[in-house]
Backbone as a printed PyTorch tensor [residue, N CA C, xyz], in Angstrom:
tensor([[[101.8410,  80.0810, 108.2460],
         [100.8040,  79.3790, 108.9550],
         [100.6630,  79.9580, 110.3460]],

        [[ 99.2000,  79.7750, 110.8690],
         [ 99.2710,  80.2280, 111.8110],
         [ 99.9610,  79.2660, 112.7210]],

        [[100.1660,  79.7470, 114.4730],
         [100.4570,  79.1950, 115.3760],
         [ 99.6100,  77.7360, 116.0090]],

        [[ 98.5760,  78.2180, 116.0210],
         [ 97.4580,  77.5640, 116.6480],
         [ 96.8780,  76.4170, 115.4140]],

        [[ 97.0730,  76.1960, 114.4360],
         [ 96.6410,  75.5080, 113.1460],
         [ 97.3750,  75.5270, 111.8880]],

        [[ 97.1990,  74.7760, 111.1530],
         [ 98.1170,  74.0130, 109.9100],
         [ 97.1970,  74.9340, 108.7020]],

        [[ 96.5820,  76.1630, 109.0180],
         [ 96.1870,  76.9770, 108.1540],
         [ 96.7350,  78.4880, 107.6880]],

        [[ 97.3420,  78.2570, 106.6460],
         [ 98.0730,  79.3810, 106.5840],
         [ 97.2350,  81.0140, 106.8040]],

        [[ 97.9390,  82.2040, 107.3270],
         [ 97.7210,  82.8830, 108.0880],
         [ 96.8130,  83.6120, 107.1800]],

        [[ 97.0850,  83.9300, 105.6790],
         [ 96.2610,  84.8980, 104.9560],
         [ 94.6460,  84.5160, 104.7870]],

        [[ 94.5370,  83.2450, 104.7230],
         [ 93.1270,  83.0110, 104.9490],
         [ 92.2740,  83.7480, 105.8750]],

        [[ 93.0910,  84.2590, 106.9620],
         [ 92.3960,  85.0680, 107.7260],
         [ 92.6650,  86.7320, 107.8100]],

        [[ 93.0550,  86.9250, 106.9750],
         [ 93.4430,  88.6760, 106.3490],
         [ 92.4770,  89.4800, 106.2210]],

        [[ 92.8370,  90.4320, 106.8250],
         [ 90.9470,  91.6040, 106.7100],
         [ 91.3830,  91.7540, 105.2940]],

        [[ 92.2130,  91.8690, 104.3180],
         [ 92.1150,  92.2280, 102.8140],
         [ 91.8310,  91.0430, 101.7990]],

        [[ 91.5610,  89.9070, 102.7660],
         [ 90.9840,  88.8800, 101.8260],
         [ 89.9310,  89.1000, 101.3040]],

        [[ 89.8170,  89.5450,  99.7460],
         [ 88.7010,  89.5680,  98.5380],
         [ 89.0500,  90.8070,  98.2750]],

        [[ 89.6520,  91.8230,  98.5410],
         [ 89.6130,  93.2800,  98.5560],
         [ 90.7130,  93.0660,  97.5570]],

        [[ 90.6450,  94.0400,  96.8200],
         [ 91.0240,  94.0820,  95.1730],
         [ 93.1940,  94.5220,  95.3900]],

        [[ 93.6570,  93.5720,  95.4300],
         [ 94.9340,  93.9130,  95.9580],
         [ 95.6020,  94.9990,  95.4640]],

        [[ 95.1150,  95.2510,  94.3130],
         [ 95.2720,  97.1080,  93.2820],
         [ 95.8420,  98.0340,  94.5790]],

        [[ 94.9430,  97.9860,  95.7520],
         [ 94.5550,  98.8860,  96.4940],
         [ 96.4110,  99.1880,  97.4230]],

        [[ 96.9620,  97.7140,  97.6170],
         [ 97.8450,  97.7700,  98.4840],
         [ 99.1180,  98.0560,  97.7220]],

        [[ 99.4230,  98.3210,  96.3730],
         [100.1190,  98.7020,  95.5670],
         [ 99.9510,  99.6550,  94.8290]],

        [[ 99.8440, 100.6090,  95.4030],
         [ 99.6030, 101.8500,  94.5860],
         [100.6630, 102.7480,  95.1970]],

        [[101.0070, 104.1020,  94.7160],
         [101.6480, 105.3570,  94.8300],
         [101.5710, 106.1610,  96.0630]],

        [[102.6350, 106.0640,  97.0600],
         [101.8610, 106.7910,  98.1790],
         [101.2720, 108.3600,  98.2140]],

        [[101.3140, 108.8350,  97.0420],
         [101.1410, 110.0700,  96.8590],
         [ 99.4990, 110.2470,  96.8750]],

        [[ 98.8650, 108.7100,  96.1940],
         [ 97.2390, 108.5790,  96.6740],
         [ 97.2170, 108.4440,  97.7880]],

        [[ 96.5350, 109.5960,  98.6070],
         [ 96.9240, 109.2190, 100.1480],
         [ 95.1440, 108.6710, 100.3260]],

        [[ 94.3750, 108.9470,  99.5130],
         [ 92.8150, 108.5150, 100.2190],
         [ 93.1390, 106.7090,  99.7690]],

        [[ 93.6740, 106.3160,  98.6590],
         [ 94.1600, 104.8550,  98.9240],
         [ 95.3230, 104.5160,  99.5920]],

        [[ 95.7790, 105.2340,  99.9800],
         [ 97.0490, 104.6510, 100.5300],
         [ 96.2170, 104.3520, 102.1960]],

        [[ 95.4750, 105.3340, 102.6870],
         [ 94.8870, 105.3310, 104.2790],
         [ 93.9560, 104.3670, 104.1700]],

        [[ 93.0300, 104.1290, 103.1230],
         [ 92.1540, 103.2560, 102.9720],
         [ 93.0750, 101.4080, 103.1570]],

        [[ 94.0350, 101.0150, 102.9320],
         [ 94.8380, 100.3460, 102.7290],
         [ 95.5600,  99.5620, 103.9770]],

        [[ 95.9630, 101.1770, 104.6750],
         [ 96.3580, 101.1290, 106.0210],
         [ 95.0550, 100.9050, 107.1490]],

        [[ 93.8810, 101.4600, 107.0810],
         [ 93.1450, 101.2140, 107.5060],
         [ 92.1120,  99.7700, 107.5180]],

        [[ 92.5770,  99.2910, 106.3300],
         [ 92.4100,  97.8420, 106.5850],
         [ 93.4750,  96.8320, 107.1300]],

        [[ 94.5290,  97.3420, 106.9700],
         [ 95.7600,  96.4210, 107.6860],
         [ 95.4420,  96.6700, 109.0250]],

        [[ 95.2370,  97.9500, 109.5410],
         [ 94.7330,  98.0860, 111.2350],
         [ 94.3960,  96.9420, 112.0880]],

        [[ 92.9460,  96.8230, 111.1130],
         [ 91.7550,  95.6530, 112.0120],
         [ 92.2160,  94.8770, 111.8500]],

        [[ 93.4630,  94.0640, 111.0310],
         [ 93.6290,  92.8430, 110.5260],
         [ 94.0500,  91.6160, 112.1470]],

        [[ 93.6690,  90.6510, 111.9650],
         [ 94.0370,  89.6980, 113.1520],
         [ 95.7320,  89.1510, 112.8740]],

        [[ 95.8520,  88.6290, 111.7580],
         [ 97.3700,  88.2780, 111.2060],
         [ 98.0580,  89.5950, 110.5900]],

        [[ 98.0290,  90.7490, 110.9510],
         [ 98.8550,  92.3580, 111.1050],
         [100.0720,  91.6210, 110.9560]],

        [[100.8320,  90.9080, 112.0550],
         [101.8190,  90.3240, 112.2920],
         [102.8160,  89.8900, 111.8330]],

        [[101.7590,  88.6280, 111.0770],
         [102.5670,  87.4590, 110.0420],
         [102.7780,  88.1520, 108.9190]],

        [[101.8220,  88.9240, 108.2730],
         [101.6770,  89.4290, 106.9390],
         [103.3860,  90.1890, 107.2690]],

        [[103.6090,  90.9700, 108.0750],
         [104.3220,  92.1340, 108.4710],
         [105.4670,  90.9760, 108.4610]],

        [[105.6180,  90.1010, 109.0970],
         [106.7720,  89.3360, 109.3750],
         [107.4790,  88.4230, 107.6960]],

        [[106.3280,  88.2540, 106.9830],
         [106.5490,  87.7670, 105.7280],
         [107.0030,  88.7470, 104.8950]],

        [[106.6360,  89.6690, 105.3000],
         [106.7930,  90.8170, 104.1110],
         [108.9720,  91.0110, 104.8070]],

        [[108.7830,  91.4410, 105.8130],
         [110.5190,  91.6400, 106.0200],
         [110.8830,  90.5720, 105.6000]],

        [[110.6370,  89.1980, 105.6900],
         [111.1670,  87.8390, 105.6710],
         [111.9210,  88.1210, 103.7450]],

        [[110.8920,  88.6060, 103.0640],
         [110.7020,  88.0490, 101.4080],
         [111.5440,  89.3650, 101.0900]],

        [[111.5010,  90.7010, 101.8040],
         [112.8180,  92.0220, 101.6230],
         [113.6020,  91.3560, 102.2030]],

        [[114.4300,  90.6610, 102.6810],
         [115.3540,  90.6900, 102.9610],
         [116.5530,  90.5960, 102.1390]],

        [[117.2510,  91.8860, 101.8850],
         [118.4930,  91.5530, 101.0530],
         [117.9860,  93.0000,  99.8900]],

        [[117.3360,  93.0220,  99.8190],
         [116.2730,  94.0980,  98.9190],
         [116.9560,  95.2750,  99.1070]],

        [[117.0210,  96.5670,  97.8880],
         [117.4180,  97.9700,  98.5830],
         [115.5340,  98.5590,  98.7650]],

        [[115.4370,  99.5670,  99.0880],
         [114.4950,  99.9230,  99.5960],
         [113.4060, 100.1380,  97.8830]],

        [[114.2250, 100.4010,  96.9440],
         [113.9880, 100.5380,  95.5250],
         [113.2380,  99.4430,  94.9300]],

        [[113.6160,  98.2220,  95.3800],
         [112.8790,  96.8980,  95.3920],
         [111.2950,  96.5610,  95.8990]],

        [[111.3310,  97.5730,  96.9720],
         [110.5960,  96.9180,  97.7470],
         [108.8630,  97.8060,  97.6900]],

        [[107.7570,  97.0540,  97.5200],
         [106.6220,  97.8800,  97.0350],
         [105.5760,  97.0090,  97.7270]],

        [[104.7850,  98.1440,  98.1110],
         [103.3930,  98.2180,  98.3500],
         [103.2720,  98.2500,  99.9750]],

        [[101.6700,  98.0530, 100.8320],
         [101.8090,  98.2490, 101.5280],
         [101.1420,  96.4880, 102.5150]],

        [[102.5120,  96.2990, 103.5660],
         [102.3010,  94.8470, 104.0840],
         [101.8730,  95.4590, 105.4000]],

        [[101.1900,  94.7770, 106.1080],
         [101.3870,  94.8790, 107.6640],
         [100.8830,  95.9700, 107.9340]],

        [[100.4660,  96.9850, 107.0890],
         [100.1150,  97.8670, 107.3200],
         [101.2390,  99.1810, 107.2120]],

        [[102.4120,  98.9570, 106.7050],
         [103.6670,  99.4500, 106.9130],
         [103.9580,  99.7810, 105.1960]],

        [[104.3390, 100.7550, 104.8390],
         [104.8650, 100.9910, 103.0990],
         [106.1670, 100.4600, 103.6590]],

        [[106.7010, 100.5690, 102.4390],
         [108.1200,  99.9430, 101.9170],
         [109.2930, 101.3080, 102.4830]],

        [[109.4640, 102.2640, 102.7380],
         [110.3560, 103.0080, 103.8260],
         [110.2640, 103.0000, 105.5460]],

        [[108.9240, 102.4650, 106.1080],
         [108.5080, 102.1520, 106.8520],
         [109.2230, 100.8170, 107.3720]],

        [[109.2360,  99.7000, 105.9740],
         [109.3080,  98.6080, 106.2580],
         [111.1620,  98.9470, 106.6430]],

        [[111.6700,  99.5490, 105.8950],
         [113.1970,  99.6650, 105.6130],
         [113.5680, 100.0780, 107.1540]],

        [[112.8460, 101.0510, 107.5340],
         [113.6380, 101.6750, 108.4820],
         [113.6200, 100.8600, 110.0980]],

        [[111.8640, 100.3190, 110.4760],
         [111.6990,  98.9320, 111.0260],
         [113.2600,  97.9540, 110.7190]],

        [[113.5070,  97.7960, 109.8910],
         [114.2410,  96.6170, 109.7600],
         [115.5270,  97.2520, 110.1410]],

        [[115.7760,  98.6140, 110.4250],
         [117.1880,  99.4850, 110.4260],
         [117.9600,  99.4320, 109.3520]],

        [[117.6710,  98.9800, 108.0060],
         [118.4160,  98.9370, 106.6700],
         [118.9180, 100.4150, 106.4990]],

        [[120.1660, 100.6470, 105.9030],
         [120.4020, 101.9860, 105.3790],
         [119.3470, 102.6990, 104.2760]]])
């Protein structure tokens, strides 16, 4: 939820309606993988999404962990967090 209101934060997600396919894919598609990241950019809740996503890895090896939150892939997210 956000800070300011009893409305949880994704309601306000620049990838709300956008086909979530997009944020789970292979980073080797790099024209979806940037397309992906480039919508996490503009996002207003960047943050929370980013903060939920470490919250729900936590405990995870990096092998676990998929797609792209916050704008961040899953080695991104690992190394942010300083995990081995």
């Amino acid at each position: 939820m956000t800070a300011a209101t009893d409305t949880p934060w994704h309601v306000h997600a620049a990838c709300l309606g956008v086909d979530t396919g997009l944020f789970f894919i292979d980073r080797s598609n790099t024209q979806r993988y940037k397309a992906a990241v480039s919508i996490c950019r503009q996002c207003p809740v960047r943050a929370e999404c980013l903060n939920d996503a470490l919250t729900a890895e936590r405990g995870l090896g990096v092998r676990l962990r998929y797609g792209v939150w916050g704008g961040l892939t899953p080695r991104q997210r690992t190394r942010l967090r300083g995990d081995p």
